[in-house]
Coordinates of C-alpha atoms in Angstrom, one line a residue:
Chain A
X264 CA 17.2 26.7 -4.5
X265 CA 19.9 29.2 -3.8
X266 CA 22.7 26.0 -3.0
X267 CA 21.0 24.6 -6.1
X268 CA 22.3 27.5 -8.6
X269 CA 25.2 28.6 -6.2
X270 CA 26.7 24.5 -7.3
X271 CA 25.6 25.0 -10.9
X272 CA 27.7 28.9 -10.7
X273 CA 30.3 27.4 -9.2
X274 CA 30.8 24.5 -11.9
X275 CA 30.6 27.2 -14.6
X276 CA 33.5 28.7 -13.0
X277 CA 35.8 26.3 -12.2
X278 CA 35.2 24.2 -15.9
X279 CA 34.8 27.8 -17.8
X280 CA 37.2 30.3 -16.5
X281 CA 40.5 28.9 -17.8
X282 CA 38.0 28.0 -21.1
X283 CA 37.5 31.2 -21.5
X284 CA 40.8 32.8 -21.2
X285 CA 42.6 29.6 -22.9
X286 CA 45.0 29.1 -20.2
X287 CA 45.5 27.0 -16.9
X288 CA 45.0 29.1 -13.4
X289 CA 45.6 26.6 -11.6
X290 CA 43.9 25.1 -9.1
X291 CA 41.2 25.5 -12.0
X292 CA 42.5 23.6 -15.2
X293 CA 42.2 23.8 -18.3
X294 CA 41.4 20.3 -20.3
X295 CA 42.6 19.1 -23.7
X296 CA 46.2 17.8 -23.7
X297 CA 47.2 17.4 -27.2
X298 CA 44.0 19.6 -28.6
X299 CA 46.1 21.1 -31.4
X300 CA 47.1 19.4 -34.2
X301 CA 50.8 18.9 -34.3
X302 CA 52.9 19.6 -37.3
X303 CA 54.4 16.6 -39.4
X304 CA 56.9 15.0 -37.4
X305 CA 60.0 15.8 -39.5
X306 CA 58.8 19.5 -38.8
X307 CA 58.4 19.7 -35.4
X308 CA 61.6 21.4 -34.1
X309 CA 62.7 19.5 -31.3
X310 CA 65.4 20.2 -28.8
X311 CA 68.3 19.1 -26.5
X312 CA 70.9 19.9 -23.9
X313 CA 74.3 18.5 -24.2
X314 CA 76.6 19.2 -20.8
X315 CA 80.3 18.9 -20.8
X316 CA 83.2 18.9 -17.9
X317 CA 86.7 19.0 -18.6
X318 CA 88.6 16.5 -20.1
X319 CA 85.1 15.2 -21.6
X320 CA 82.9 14.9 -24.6
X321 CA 80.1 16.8 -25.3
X322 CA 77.2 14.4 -24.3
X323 CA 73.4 14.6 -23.9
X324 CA 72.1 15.7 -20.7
X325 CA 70.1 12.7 -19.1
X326 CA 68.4 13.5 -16.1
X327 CA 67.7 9.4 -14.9
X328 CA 64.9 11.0 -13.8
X329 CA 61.7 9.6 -16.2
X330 CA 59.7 12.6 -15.1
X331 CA 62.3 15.1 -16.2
X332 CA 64.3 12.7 -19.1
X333 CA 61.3 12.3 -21.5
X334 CA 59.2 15.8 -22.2
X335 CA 60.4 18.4 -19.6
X336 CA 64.1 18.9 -20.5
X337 CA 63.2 19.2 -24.5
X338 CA 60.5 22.0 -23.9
X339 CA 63.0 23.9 -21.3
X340 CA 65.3 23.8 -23.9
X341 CA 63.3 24.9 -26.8
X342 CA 62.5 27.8 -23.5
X343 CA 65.9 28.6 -23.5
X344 CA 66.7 28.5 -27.2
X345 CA 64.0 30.9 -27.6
X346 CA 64.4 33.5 -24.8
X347 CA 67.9 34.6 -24.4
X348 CA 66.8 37.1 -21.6
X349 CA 65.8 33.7 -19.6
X350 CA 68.7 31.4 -20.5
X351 CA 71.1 32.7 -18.5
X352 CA 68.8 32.0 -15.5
X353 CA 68.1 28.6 -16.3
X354 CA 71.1 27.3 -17.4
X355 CA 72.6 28.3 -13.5
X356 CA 69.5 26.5 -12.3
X357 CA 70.3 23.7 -14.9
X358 CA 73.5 23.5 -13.6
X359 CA 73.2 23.7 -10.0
X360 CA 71.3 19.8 -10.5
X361 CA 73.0 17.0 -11.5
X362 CA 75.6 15.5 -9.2
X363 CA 78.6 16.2 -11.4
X364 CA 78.4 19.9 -12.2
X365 CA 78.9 20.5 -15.5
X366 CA 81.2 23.3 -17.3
X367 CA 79.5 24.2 -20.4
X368 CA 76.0 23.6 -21.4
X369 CA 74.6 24.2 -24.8
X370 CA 71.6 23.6 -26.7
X371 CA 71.1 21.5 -29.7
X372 CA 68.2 21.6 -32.3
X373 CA 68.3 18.5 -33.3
X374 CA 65.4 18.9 -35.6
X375 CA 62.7 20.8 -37.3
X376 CA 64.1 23.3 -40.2
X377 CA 68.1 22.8 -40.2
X378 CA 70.3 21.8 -37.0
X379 CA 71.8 24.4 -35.2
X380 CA 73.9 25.3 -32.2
X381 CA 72.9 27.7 -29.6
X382 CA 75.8 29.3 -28.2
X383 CA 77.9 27.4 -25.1
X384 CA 77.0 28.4 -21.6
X385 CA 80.3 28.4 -20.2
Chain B
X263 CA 5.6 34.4 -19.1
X264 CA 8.8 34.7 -16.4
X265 CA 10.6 32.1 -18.3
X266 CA 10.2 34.0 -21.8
X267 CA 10.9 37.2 -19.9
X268 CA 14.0 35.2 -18.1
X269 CA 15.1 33.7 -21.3
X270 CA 15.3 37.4 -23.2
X271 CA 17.2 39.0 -20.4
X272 CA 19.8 35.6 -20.7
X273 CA 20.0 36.1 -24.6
X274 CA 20.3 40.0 -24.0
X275 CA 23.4 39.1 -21.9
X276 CA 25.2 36.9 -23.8
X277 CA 25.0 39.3 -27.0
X278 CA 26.0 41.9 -25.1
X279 CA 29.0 40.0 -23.4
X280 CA 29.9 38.9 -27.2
X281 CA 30.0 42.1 -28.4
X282 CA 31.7 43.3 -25.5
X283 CA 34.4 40.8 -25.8
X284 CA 34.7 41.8 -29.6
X285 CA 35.7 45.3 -28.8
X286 CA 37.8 44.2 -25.8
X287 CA 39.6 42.6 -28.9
X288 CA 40.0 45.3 -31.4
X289 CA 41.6 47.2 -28.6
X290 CA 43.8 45.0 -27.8
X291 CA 44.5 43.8 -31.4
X292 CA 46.2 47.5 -31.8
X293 CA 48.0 46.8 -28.8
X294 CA 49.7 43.9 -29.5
X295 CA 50.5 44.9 -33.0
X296 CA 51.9 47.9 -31.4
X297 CA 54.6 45.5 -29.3
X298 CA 53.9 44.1 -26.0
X299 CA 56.4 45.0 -22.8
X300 CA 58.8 42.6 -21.7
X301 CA 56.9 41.8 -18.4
X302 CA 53.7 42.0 -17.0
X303 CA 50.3 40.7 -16.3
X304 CA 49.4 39.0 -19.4
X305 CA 53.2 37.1 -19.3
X306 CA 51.9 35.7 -15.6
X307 CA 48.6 34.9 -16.7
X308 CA 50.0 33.1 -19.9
X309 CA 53.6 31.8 -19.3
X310 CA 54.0 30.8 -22.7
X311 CA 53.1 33.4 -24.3
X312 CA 56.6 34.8 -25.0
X313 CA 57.5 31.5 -26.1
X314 CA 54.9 31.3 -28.7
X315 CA 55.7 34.9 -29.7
X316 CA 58.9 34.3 -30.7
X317 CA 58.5 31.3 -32.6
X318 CA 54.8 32.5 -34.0
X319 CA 55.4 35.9 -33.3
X320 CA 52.3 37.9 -32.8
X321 CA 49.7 36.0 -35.3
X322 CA 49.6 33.3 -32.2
X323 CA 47.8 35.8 -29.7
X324 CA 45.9 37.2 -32.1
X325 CA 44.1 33.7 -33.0
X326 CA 43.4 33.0 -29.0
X327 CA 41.6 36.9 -28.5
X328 CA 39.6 35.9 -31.5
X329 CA 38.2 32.5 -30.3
X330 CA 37.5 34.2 -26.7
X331 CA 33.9 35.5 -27.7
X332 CA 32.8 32.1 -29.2
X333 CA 34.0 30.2 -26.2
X334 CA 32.2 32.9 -24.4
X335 CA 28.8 31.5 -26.5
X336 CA 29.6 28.0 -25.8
X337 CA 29.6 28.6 -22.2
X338 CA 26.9 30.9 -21.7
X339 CA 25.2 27.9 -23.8
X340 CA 26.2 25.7 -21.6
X341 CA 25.0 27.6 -18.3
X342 CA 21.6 27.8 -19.6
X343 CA 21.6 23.9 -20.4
X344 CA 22.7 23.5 -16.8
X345 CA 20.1 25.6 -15.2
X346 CA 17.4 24.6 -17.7
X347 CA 17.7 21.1 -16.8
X348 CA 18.3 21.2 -13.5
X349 CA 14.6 20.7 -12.2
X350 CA 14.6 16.8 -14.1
X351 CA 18.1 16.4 -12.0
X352 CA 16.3 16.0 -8.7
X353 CA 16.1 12.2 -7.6
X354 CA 13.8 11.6 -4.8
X355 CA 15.0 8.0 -4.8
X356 CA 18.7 8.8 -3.7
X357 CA 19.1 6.5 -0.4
X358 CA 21.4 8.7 2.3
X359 CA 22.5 5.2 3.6
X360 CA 24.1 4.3 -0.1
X361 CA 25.6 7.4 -0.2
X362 CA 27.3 6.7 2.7
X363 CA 28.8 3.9 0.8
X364 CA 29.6 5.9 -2.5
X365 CA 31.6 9.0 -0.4
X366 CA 33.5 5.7 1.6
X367 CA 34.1 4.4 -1.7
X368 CA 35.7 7.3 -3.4
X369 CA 38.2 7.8 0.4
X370 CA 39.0 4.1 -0.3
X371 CA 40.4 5.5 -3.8
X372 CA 42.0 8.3 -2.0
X373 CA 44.1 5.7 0.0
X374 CA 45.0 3.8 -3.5
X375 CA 46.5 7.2 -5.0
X376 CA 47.8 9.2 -2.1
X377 CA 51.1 7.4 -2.0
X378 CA 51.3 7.4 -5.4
X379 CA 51.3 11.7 -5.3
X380 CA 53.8 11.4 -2.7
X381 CA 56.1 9.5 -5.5
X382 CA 56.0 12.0 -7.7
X383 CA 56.7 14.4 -5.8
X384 CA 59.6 12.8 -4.3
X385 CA 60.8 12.8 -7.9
X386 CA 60.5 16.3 -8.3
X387 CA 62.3 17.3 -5.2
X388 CA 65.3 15.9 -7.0
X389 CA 65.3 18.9 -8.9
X390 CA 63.5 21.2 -7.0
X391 CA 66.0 24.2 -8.2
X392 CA 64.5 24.0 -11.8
X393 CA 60.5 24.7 -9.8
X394 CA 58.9 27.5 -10.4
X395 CA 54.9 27.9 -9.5
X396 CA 52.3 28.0 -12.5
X397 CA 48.9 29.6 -12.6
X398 CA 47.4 31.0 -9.6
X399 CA 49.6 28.9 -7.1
X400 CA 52.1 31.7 -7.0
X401 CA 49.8 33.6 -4.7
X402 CA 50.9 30.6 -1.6
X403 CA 54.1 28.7 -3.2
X404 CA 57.2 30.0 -3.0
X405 CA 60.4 28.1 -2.6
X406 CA 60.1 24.3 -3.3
X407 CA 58.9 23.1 0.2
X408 CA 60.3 20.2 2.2
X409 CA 59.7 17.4 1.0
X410 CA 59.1 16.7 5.6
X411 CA 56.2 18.9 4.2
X412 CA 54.9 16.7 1.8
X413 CA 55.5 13.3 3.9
X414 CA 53.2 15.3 6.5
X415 CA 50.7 16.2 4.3
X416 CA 50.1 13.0 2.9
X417 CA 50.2 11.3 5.9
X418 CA 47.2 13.4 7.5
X419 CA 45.0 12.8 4.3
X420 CA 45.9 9.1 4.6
X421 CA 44.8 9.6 7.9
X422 CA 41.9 11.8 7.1
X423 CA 40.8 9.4 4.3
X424 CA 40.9 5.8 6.7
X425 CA 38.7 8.2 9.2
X426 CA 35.9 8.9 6.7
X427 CA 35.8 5.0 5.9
X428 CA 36.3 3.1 8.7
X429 CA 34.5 4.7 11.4
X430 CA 30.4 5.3 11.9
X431 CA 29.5 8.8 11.0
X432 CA 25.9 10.5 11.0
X433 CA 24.0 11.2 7.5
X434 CA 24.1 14.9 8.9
X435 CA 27.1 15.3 10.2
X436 CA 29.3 18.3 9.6
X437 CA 32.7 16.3 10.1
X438 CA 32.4 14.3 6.4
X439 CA 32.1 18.1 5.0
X440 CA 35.1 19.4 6.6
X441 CA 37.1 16.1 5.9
X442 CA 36.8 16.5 2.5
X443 CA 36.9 20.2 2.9
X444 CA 40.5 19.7 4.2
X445 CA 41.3 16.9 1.6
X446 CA 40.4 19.4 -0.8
X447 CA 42.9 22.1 0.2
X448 CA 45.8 19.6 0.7
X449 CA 45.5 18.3 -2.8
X450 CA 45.5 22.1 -3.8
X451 CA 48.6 22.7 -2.2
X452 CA 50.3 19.0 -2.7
X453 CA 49.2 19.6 -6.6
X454 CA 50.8 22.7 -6.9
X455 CA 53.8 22.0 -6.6
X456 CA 53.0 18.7 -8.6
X457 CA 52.3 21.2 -11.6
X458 CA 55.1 23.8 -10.8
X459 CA 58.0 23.3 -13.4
X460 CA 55.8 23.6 -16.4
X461 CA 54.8 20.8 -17.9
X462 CA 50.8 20.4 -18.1
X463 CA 49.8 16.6 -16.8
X464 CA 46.5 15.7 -16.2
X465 CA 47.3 12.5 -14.3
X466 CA 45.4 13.6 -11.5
X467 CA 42.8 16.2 -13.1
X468 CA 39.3 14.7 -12.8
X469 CA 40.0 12.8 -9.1
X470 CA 40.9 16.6 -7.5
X471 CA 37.4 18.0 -9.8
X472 CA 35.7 15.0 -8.3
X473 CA 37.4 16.5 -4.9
X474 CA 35.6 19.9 -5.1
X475 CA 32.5 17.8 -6.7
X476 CA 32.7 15.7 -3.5
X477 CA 32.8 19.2 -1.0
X478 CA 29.5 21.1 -2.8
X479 CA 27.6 17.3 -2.1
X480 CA 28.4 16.9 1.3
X481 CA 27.3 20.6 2.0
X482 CA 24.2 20.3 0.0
X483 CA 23.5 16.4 1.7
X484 CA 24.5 18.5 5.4
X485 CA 22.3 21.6 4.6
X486 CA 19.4 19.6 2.8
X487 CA 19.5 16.5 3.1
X488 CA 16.1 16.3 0.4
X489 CA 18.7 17.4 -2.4
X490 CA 21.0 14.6 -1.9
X491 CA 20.2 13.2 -5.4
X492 CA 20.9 16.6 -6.7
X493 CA 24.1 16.9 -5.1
X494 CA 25.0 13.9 -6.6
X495 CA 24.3 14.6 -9.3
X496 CA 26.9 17.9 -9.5
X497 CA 29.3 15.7 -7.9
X498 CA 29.3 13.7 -11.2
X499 CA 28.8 16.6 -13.2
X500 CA 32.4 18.0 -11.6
X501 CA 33.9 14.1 -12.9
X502 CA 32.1 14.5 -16.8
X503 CA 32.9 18.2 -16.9
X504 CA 36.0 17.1 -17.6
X505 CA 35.9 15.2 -20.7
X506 CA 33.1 17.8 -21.8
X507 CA 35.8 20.7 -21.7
X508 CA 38.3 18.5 -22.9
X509 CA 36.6 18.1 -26.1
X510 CA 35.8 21.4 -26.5
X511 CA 39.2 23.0 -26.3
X512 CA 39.9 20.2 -29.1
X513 CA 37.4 21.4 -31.2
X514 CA 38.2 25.2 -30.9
X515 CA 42.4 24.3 -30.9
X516 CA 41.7 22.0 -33.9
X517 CA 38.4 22.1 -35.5
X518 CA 37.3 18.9 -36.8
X519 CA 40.5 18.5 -38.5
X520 CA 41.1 16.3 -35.3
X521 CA 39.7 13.6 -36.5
X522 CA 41.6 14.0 -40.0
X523 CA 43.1 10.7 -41.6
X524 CA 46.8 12.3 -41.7
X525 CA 46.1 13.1 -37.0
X526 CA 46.5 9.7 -35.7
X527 CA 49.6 9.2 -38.0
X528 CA 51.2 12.5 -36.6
X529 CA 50.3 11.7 -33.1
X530 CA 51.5 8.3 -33.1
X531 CA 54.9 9.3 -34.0
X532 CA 55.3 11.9 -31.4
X533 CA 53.5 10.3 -28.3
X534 CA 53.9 6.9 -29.4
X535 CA 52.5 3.7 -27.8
X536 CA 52.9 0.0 -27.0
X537 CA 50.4 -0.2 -30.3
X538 CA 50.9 2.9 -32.1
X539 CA 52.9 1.1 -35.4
X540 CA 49.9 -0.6 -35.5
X541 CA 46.9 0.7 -34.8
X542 CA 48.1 4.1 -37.5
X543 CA 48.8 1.5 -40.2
X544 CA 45.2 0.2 -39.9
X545 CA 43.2 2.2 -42.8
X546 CA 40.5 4.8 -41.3
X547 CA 42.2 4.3 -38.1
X548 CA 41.7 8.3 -37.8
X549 CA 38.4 7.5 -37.1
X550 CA 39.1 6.6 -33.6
X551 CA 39.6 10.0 -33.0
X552 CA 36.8 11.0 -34.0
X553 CA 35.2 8.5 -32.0
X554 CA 37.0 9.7 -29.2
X555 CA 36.3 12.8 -29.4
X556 CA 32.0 12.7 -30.1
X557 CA 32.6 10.9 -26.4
X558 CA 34.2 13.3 -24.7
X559 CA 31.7 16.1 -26.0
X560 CA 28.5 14.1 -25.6
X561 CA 29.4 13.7 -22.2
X562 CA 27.4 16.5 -21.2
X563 CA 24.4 14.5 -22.0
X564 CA 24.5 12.8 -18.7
X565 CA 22.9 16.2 -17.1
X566 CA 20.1 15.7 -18.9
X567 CA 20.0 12.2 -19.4
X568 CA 21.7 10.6 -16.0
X569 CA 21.5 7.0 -18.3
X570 CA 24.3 8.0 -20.4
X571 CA 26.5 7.5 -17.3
X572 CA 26.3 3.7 -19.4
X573 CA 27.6 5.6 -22.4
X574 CA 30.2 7.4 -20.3
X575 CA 31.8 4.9 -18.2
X576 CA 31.8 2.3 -21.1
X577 CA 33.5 5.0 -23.8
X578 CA 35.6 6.2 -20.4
X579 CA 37.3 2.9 -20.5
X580 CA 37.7 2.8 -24.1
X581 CA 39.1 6.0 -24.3
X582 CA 41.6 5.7 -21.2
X583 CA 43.0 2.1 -22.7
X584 CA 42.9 3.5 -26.0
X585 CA 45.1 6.5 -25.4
X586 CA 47.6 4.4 -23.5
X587 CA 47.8 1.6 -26.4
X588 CA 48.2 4.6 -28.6
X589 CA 50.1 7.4 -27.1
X590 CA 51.5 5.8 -24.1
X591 CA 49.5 8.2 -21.8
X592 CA 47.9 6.8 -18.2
X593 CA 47.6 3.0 -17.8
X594 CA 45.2 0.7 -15.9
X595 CA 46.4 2.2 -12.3
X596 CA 44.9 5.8 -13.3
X597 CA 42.6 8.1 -11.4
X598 CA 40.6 8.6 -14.4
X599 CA 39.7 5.1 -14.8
X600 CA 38.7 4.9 -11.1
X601 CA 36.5 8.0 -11.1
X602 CA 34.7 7.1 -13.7
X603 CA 32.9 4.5 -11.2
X604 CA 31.1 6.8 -10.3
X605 CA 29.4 7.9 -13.4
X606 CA 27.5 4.6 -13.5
X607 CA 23.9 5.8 -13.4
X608 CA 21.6 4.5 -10.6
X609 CA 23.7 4.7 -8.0
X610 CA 22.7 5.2 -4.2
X611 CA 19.2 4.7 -5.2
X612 CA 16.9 2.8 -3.2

């Protein structure tokens, strides 16, 4: 009786916890990918990095890396965009990746209300 | 006369724990309107939170502090569905020597998806400077480990896993319990780092719940082996739990706006699928949504009802091809689809 409701406490922990504070504590997770209703498409802001080294073009920053290319660049981006006290951070972490270092990094909002630059990174 | 009695203290708490959480949110209302600090506890339990601020600004927290006390209803109504119903749970007809085969079966899994982990990860150690641990893991990660580390650790629970099917082992043995004990904690650590550069994906969610699921049945099968049934029965409760919750958050995130006309459109464009442009052109197609999500919440009714599992398993499959047809999410080799296997009612009965 007491393994009986120590497995039924135990379930109500792991499933209801982050349920109840709305956030993943990982190892206990919190379910419903996509459970809020996104905006219309033309105003969900979206965003970018575009790298440069000298001599070059700007160009957008392409991991060749499908975990990284698709989903996880855009939201670090849309991180950095938002929290100047962070970007500084990131951006040296950014940098410190891809096999041709780049010299200046800056982020695009390519769309969502009107396109605009974030500073360079130099 | 106890259960009245036992069902007035469980009301009593539950209104009190409402109200309780109501005032935690006045207080904390003033708070945040007040300004939160830069740093702190609340930004480590909800990375995002700054994020949201800025673009939201404060209205964002202010919606999640005021859904807390009704999530707190659902699940104290949920608790008392558990425990109310867990008498009718018991099957005396649960054979020990087809369990055997089921807790085989789901190592046998184990081997199909370990060196599929070990892939992604090796992915993410290509950019191991951008990691950063998420949720609770920052009490053991650090540093991005070595990926020698990972290589191990897959290794010994490809090891572990081959053990626990191929060879002979005893109904009451201790050494399934600690095999899986151990698989457990490896997939803890192996899936913390899997989660640690912020980006929530569920690739593996239900197959590590089904983990933990598989630990409390082994114990309860080692400890008493006349509740075997029972402890099968929360090992597929730990599998269902899943979609339950799932539809839950979408109901509190989104209401049943989620199965509005305008949704499927909307999602389609941003996730879309081999058969999105098609499928969101169909008219009512919203209603799949909907569809999908009465599954996920009357998945609870296999508690009470262990021949839902038909229901389950059949909408799992619907749901899993569905969403990758749609939104380009999972695929036919998925965890998800293989855990749901064990959902199928009757199993390991005599």
């Amino acid at each position: 009786m007491v393994m009986k409701n120590f497995a039924l406490i135990l379930i109500l922990l792991v499933f209801g916890l982050p349920f109840l504070v709305i956030t993943d504590l990982f190892p206990l997770h919190r379910y419903g990918m996509f459970a809020r209703i996104p905006e219309n498409p033309a105003q969900v802001e979206r965003y970018s990095f575009e790298t440069k080294t000298l001599g070059s073009k700007w160009q957008k920053l392409q991991t060749g890396n499908p975990y990284f290319d698709d989903s996880y660049l855009p939201a670090l981006a849309e991180k950095v965009y938002h929290l100047p006290a962070d970007s500084e951070k990131w951006v040296m972490k950014l940098r410190s990746v891809p096999k041709e270092k780049p010299d200046s990094i800056r982020i695009l909002r390519i769309s969502g209300k009107s396109v605009i630059m974030k500073p360079v990174f130099p | 006369m106890n259960k009245l009695r036992a069902s007035g203290i469980i009301i009593f708490l539950t209104a009190a724990g409402f109200f309780l959480i109501w005032l935690l949110e006045y207080m904390l209302a003033d708070f945040v309107t007040g300004g939160l600090p830069k740093d702190g506890f609340l930004y480590t339990l909800y990375p995002a939170l700054r994020l949201k601020m800025d673009i939201w600004g404060t209205q964002s927290l202010m919606e999640i502090l005021a859904s807390v006390k009704f999530r707190f209803l659902v699940l104290a109504g949920f608790g008392y569905y558990l425990f109310a119903n867990s008498a009718l749970v018991a099957d005396a007809d649960f054979s020990e020597k087809k369990a055997v085969w089921l807790v085989k079966l789901f190592f046998i899994l184990q081997l199909l998806f370990v060196p599929d982990l070990l892939n992604e990860l090796r992915l993410r150690a290509q950019w191991q400077a951008l990691f950063q641990p998420s949720g609770l893991s920052v009490l053991w990660l650090g540093d991005f480990p070595s990926y020698a580390v990972f290589q191990f650790l897959a290794i010994l629970l490809f090891g572990i896993s081959a053990w626990l099917v191929l060879a002979r082992w005893d109904a009451g043995s201790v050494y399934p319990f600690l095999a899986a004990l151990g698989t457990l904690l490896i997939w803890t650590f192996l899936l913390s780092v899997f989660f640690g550069f912020g980006k929530t994906d569920h690739t593996y969610a239900s197959m590590f719940s089904g983990m933990a699921g598989m630990v409390v049945f082994l114990h309860i099968w080692r400890s008493n082996p006349a509740e075997i049934g029972f402890g099968f029965r929360i090992f597929q409760a730990f599998i269902w739990c899943c979609y339950f919750f799932s539809g839950l958050e979408k109901v509190f995130l989104s209401g049943f706006d989620w199965a509005g006309s305008d949704h499927l459109q909307v999602l389609a464009a941003l996730h879309p699928g081999y058969a999105a442009d098609w499928i969101s052109q169909i008219p009512f197609s919203g209603i799949l949504l909907g569809l999908g999500l009465i599954f996920q919440l009357s998945s609870v009714l296999q508690w009470r009802f262990p021949n839902w599992g038909y229901i389950n398993v059949a909408g799992g499959v619907l749901f899993h091809f569905g969403t990758f047809f749609l939104l380009g999410i999972g695929g036919y080799f998925s965890p998800w689809l293989a855990m749901l296997i064990f959902l199928w009612p009757q199993q390991g009965r005599r």
